[in-house]
Short mmCIF file of C-alpha atoms and ligand atoms in Angstrom, two decimals:
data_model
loop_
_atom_site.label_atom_id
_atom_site.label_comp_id
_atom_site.label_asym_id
_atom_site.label_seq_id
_atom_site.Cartn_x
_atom_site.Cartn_y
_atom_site.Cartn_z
CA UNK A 38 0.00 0.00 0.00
CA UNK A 39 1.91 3.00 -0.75
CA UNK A 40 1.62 5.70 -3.36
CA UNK A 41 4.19 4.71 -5.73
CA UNK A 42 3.77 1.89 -8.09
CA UNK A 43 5.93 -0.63 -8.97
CA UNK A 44 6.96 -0.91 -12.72
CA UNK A 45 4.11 -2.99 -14.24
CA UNK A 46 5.15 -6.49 -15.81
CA UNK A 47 4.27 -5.35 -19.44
CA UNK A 48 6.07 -1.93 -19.14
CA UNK A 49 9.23 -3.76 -18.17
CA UNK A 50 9.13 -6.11 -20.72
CA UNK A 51 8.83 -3.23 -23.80
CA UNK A 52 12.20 -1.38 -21.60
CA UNK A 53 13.41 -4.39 -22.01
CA UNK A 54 15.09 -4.20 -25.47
CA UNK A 55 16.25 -0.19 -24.85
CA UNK A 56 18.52 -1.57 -22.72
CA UNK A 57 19.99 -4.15 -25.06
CA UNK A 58 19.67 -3.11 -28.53
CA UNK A 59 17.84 0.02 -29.38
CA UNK A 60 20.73 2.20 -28.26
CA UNK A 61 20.17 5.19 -30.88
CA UNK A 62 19.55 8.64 -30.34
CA UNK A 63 15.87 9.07 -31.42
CA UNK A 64 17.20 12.55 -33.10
CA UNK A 65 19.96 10.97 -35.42
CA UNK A 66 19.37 10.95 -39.35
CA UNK A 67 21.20 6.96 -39.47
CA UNK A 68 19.85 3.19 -38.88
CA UNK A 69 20.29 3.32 -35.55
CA UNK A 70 17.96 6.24 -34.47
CA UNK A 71 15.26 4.48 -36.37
CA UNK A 72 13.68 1.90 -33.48
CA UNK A 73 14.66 4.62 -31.35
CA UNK A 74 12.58 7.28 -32.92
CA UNK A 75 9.67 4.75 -33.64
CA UNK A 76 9.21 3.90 -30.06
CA UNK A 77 9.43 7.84 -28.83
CA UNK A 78 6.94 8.49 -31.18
CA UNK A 79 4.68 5.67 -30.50
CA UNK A 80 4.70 6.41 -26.91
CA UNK A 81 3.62 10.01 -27.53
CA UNK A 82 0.86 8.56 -29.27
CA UNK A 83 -0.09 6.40 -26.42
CA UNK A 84 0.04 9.00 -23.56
CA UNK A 85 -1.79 11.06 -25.96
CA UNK A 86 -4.31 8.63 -26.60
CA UNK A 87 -4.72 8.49 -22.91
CA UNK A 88 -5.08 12.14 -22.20
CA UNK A 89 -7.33 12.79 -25.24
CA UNK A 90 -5.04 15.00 -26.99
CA UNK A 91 -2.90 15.61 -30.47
CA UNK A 92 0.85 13.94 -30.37
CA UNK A 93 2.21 16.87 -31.18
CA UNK A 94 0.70 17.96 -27.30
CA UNK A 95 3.52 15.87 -25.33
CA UNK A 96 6.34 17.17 -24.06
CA UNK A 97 8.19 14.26 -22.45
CA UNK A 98 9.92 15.47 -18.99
CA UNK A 99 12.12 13.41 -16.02
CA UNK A 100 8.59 13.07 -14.27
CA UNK A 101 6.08 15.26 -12.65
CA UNK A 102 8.05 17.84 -11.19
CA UNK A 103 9.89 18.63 -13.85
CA UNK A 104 6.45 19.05 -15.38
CA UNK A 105 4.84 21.40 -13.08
CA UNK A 106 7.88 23.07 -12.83
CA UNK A 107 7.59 24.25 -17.01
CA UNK A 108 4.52 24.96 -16.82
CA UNK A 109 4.75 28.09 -14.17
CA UNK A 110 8.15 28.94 -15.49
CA UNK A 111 7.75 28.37 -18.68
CA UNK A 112 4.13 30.02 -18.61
CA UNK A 113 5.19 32.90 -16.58
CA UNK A 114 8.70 33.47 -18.51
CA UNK A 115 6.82 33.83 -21.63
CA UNK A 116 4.17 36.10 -20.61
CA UNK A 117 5.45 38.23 -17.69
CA UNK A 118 5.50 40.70 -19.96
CA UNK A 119 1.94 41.01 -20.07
CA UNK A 120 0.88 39.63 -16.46
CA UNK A 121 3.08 38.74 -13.13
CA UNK A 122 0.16 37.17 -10.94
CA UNK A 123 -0.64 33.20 -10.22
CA UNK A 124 -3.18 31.72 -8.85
CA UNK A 125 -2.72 28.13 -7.12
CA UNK A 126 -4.33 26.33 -3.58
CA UNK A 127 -3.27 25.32 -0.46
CA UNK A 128 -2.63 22.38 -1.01
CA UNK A 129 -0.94 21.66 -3.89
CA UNK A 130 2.45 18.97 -4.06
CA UNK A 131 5.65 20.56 -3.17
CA UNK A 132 6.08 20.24 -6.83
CA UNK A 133 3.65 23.56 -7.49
CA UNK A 134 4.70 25.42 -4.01
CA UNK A 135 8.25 25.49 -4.63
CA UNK A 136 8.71 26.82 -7.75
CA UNK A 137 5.87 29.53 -7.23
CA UNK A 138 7.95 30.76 -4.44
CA UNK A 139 11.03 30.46 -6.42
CA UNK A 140 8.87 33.06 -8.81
CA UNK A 141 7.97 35.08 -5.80
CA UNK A 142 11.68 35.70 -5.58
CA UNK A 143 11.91 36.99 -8.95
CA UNK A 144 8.98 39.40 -8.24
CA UNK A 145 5.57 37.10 -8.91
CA UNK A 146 2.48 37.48 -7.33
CA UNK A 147 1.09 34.45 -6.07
CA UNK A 148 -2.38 33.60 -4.43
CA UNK A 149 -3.01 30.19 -2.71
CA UNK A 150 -6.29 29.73 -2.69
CA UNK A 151 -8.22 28.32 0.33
CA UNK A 152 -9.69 24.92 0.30
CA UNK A 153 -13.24 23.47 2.41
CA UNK A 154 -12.68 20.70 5.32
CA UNK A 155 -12.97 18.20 2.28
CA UNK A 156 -10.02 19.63 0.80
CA UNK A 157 -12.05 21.58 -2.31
CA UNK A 158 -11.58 24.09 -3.75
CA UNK A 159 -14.39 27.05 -4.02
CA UNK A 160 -14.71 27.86 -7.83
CA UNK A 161 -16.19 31.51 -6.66
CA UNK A 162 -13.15 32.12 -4.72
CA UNK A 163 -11.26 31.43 -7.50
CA UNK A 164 -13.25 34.18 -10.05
CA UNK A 165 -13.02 36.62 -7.38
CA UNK A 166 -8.84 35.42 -6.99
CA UNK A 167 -8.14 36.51 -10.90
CA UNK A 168 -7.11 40.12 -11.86
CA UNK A 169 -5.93 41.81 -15.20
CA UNK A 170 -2.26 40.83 -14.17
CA UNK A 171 -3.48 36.99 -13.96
CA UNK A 172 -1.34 35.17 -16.42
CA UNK A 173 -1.62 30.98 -14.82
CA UNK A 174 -4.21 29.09 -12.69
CA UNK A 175 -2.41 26.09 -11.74
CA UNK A 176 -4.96 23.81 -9.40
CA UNK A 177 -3.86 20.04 -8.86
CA UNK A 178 -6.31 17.02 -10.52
CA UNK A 179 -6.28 15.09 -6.86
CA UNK A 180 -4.41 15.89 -4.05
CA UNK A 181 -1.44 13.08 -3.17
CA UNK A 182 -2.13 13.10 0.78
CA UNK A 183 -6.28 12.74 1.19
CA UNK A 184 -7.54 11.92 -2.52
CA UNK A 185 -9.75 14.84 -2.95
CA UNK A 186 -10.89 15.68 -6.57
CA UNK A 187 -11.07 19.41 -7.38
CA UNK A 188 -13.90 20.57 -9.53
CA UNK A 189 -11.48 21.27 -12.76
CA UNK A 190 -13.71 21.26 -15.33
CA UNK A 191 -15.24 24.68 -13.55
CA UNK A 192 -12.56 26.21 -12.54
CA UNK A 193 -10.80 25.83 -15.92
CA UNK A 194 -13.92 27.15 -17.80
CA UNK A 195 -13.28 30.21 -15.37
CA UNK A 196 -10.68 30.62 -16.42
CA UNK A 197 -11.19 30.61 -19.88
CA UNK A 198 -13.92 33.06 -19.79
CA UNK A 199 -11.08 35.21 -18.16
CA UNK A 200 -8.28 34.36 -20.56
CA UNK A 201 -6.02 32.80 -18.61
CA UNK A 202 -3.91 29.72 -18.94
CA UNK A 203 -5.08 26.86 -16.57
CA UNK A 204 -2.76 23.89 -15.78
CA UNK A 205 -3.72 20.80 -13.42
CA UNK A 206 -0.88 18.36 -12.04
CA UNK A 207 -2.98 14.98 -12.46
CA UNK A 208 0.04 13.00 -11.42
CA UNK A 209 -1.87 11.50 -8.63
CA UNK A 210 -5.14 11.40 -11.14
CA UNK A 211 -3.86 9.68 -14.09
CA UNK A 212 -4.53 5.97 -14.64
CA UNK A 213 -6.97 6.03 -11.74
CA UNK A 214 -9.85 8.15 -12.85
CA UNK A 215 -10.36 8.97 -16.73
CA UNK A 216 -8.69 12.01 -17.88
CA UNK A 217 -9.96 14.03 -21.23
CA UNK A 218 -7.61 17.29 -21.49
CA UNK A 219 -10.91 18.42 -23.61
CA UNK A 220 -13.59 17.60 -21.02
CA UNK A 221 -11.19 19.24 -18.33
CA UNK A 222 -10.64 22.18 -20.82
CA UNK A 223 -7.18 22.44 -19.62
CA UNK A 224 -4.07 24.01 -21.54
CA UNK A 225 -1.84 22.16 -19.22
CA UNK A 226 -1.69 18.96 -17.14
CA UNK A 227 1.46 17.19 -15.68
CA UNK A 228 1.46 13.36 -15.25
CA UNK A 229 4.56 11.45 -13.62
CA UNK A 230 5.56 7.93 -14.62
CA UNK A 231 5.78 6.26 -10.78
CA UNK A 232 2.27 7.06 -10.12
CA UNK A 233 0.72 5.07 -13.23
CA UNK A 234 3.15 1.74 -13.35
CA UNK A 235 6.77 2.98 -15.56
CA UNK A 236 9.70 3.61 -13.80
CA UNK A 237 10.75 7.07 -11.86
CA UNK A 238 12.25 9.76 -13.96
CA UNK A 239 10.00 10.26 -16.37
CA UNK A 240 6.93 11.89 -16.84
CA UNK A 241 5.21 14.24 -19.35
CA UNK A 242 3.26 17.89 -19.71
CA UNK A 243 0.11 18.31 -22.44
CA UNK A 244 0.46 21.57 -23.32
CA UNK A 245 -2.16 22.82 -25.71
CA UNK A 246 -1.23 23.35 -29.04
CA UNK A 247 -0.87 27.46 -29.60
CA UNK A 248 0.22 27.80 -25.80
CA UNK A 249 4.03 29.23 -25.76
CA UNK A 250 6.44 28.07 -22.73
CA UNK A 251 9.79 29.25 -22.68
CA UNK A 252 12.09 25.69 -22.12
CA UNK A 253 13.77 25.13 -18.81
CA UNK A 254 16.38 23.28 -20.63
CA UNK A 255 17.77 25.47 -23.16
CA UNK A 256 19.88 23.62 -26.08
CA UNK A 257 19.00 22.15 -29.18
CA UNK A 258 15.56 21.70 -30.01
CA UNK A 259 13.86 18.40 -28.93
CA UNK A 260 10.43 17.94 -28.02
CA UNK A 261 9.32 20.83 -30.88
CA UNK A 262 12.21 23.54 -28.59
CA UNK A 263 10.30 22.82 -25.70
CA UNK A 264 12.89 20.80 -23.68
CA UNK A 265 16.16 20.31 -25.03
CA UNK A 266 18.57 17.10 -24.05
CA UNK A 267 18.49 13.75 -26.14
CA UNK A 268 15.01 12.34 -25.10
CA UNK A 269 15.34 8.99 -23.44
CA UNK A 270 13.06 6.16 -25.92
CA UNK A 271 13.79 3.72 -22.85
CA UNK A 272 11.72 5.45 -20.65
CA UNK A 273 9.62 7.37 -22.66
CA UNK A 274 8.60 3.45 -24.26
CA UNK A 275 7.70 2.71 -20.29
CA UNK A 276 5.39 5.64 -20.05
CA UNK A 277 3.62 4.67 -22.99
CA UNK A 278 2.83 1.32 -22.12
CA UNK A 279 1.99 2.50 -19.02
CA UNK A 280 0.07 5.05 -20.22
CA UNK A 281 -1.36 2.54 -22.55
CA UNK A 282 -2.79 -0.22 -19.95
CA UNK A 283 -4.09 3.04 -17.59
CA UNK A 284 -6.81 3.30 -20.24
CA UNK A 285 -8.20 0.53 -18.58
CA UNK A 286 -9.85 1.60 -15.27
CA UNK A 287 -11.36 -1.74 -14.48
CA UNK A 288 -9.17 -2.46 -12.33
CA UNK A 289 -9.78 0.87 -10.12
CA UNK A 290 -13.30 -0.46 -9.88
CA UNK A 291 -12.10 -3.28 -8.15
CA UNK A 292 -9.80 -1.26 -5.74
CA UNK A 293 -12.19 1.19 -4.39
CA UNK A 294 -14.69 -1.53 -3.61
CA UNK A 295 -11.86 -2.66 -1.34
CA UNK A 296 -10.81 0.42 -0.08
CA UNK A 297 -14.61 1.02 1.00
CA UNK A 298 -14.54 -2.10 2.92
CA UNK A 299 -11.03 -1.62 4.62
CA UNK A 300 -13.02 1.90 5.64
CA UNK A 301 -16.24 0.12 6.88
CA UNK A 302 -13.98 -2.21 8.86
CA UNK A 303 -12.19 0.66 10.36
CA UNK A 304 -15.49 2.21 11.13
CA UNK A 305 -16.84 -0.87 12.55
CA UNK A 306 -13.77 -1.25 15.21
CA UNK A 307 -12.91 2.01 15.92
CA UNK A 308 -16.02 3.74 15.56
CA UNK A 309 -16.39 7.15 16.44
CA UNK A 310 -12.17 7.08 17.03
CA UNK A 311 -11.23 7.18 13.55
CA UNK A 312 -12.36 9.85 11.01
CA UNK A 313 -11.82 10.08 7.02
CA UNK A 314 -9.62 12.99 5.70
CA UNK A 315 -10.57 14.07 2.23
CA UNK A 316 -14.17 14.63 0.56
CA UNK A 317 -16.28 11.39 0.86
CA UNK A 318 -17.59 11.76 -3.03
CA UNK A 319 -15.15 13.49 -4.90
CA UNK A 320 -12.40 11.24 -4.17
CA UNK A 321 -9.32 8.77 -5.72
CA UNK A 322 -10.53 5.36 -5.61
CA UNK A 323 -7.35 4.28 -4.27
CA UNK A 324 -6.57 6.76 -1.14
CA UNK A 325 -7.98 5.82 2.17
CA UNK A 326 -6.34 9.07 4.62
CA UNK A 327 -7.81 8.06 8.00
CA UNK A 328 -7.07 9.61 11.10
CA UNK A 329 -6.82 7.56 14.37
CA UNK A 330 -8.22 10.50 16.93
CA UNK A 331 -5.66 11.07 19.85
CA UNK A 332 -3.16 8.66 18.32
CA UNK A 333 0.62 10.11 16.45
CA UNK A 334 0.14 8.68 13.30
CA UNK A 335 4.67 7.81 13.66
CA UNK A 336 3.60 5.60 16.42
CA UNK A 337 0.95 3.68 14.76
CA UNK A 338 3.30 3.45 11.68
CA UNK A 339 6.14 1.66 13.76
CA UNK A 340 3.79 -0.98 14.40
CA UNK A 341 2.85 -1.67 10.82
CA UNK A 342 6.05 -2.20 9.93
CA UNK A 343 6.22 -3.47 6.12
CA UNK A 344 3.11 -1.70 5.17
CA UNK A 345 4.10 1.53 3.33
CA UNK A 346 1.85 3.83 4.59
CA UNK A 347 2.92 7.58 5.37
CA UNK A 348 1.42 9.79 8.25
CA UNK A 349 0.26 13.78 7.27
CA UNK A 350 1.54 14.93 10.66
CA UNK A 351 5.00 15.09 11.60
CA UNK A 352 7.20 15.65 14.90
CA UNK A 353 9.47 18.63 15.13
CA UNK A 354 11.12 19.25 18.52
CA UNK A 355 8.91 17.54 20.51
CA UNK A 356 5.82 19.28 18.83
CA UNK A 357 3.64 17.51 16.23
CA UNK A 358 2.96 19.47 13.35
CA UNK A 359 -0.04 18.52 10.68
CA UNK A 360 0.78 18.58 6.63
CA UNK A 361 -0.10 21.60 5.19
CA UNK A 362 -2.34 19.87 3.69
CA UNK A 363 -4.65 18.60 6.72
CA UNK A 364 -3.96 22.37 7.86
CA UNK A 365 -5.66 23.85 5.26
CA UNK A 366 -8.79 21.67 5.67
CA UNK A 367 -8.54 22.62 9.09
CA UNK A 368 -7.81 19.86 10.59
CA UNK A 369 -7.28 19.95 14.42
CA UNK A 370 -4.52 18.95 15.82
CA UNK A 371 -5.92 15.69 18.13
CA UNK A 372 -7.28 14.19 14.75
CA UNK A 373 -4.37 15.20 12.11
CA UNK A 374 -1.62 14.01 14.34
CA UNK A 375 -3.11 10.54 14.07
CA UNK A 376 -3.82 10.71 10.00
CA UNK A 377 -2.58 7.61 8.19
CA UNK A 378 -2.65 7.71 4.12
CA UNK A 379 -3.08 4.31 2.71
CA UNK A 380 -3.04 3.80 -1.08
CA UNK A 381 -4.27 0.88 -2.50
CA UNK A 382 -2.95 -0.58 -5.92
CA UNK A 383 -3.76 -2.60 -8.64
CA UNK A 384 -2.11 -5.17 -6.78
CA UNK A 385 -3.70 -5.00 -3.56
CA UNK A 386 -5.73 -7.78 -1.89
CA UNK A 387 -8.42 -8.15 0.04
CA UNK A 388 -5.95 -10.60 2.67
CA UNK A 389 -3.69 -7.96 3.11
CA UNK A 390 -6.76 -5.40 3.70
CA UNK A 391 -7.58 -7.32 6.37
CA UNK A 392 -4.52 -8.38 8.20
CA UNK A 393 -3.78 -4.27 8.12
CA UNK A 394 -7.09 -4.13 9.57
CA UNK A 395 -5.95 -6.97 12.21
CA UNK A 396 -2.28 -5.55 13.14
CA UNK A 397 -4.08 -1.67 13.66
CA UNK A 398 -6.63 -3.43 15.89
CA UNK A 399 -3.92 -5.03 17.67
CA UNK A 400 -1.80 -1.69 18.17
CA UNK A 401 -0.81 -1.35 21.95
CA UNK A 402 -2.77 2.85 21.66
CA UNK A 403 -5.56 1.68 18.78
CA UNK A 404 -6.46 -1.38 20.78
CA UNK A 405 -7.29 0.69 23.94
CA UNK A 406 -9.03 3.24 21.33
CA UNK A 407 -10.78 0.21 20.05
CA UNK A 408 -12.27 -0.88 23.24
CA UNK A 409 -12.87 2.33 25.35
CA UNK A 410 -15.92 3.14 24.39
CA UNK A 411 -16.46 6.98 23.81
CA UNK A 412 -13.07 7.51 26.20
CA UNK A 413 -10.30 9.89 24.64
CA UNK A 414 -7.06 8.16 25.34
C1 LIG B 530 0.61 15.47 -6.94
C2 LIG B 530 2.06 15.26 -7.31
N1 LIG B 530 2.68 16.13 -8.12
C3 LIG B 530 3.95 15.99 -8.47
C4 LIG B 530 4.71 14.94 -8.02
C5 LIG B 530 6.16 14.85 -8.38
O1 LIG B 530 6.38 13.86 -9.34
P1 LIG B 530 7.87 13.27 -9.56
O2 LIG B 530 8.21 12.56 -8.30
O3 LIG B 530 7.73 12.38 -10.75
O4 LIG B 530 8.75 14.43 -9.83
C6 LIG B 530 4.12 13.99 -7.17
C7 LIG B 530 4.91 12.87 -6.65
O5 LIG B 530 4.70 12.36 -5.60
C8 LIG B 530 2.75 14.16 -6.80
O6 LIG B 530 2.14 13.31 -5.97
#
């Protein structure tokens, strides 16, 4: 259980031959760049495919931050002339926060918008957020710590009707709910290869065709003079097959109904001790953030040793701190300190639901919670 995939049978078996035999720079004119060039291009296709957008929309990066990080500098270098202001949330990855305060530095506005106690975001709050100096809304797909879905398709038609750029980091989105960069009505949307099944370091931005970014990488001009540096068909081949097999979401059917029952088990031991973080609808099927009330989520960790789970609170000098993320949702501190994310994965079984189930039950500080009735330990 843990938010990273492992490389998916089938995408290691098309890297496979990269490593081998297909050693050629997709960008030579000679025999070898051939297979090399064939696969880059047929794995553009397929993440294209998946996203619901032209080939010619892919821009191939070393994974999701690399992503978010073009779009706001590459949106905001190639239009501060006209506009210097960003709007964003709360709660977005570290991936978004960082390099809009890197662009604070250099003189960017920035607002973060607010979010509910579900983690949303309110698409009025956003309208009244934008200004003539608004060049970027960048709001995530689903948030990586409680699963929340943010109303994109709204908010990007907001933006729209203001005429400004909208981007979405759907790294935590892709492959687990269906993605149409149409239906969104995005111009932008990162994905990263280790949440969908291909290996770390690579990942890829849509950006709409017509929208300018100026390169992070400057050099010669692969991906269209969008990101220089020989492109890697190895990977790029693992995030197509990757991206290929997320087009079937079958499988995520199959997950949530398990993630709903590790819930209503959780529910039925704990009862009024536990509480879910994130919005009960609009939600990942995979994320289960579940806070164990009065418990540190570190300690209840040790004791699941070999289950990779990760806590939203953390312990700084003797004082527990919550993620910024269960801050914004205003989260207090008894119930964040105790949050536990578990994400499920294609992989996951219903026997190792239930033994996680069994080992929190049997927790020295959960089993008291378990069996005090209504008593705050
Ligand atoms: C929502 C979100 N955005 C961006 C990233 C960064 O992706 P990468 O690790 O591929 O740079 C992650 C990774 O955890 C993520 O969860």
């Amino acid at each position: 259980m843990v938010a990273s995939t492992p490389v998916d049978p089938a995408v290691a078996a098309t890297i496979k031959p990269f490593l081998a035999n297909h050693f050629g720079n997709p960008s030579s004119g000679h025999w070898a760049a051939a297979p090399a060039k064939a696969a880059l291009e047929k794995a553009r296709g397929q993440i294209a495919a998946l996203l619901g957008c032209e080939d010619d929309e892919i821009v191939f990066t070393s994974g999701g931050s690399e992503a978010n990080n073009l779009a706001l500098k590459g949106v905001y270098f190639a239009r501060r002339d006209s506009g210097d202001h960003i709007i964003t949330t709360r709660i977005e990855h570290p991936a978004i926060i960082e390099p809009c305060r890197f662009l604070e530095r250099l003189g960017a506005r920035i607002t973060y918008l607010a979010v509910d106690r579900f983690g949303r975001v309110d698409p009025d709050d956003l309208s009244r957020a934008i200004t003539p100096r608004t060049i970027l809304i960048s709001i995530m797909h689903a948030n990586n710590e409680v699963g929340t879905i943010q109303p994109i398709e709204e908010c990007a038609r907001i933006a729209r009707e203001h005429g400004v750029l909208f981007h979405t980091d759907a790294a935590q989105s892709v492959g687990k709910i269906a993605i149409d960069v149409n239906g969104l009505g995005v111009d932008l949307l990162s994905i990263a290869g280790h949440k969908v099944y291909a290996p770390k370091g690579v990942g890829a931005l849509f950006v709409r065709r017509g929208v300018s970014l100026e390169p992070l990488i400057h050099g010669a001009g692969h991906e269209s003079g969008r990101r220089a540096g020989t492109e890697s068909a190895l990977l790029a081949a693992g995030l197509g097959e990757a991206c290929e097999l997320a087009r079937d979401l079958d499988s995520m059917g199959r997950v949530r109904v398990l993630r709903d029952h590790f819930w209503r088990e959780l529910q039925d031991r704990f009862g009024n001790r536990v509480a879910l973080n994130g919005d009960p609808e609009h939600r990942l099927p995979n994320t289960l953030n579940v806070s164990f009330i009065n418990c540190i989520g570190a300690e209840i960790l040790k004791g699941l040793d070999g289950v990779a789970a990760s806590t939203g609170s953390a312990c700084h000098s003797g004082r527990i701190e919550l993620s910024a993320v269960l801050e914004a949702m205003g989260v207090t501190p008894e119930v964040g300190m105790g949050a536990i994310r578990f994400s499920l994965g294609r992989g996951t079984t219903r026997e190792e639901i239930d033994a996680v189930t069994e080992r929190l039950s049997g927790l020295p500080g959960t089993a008291f919670m378990a069996m005090s009735a209504g008593k705050t330990v």
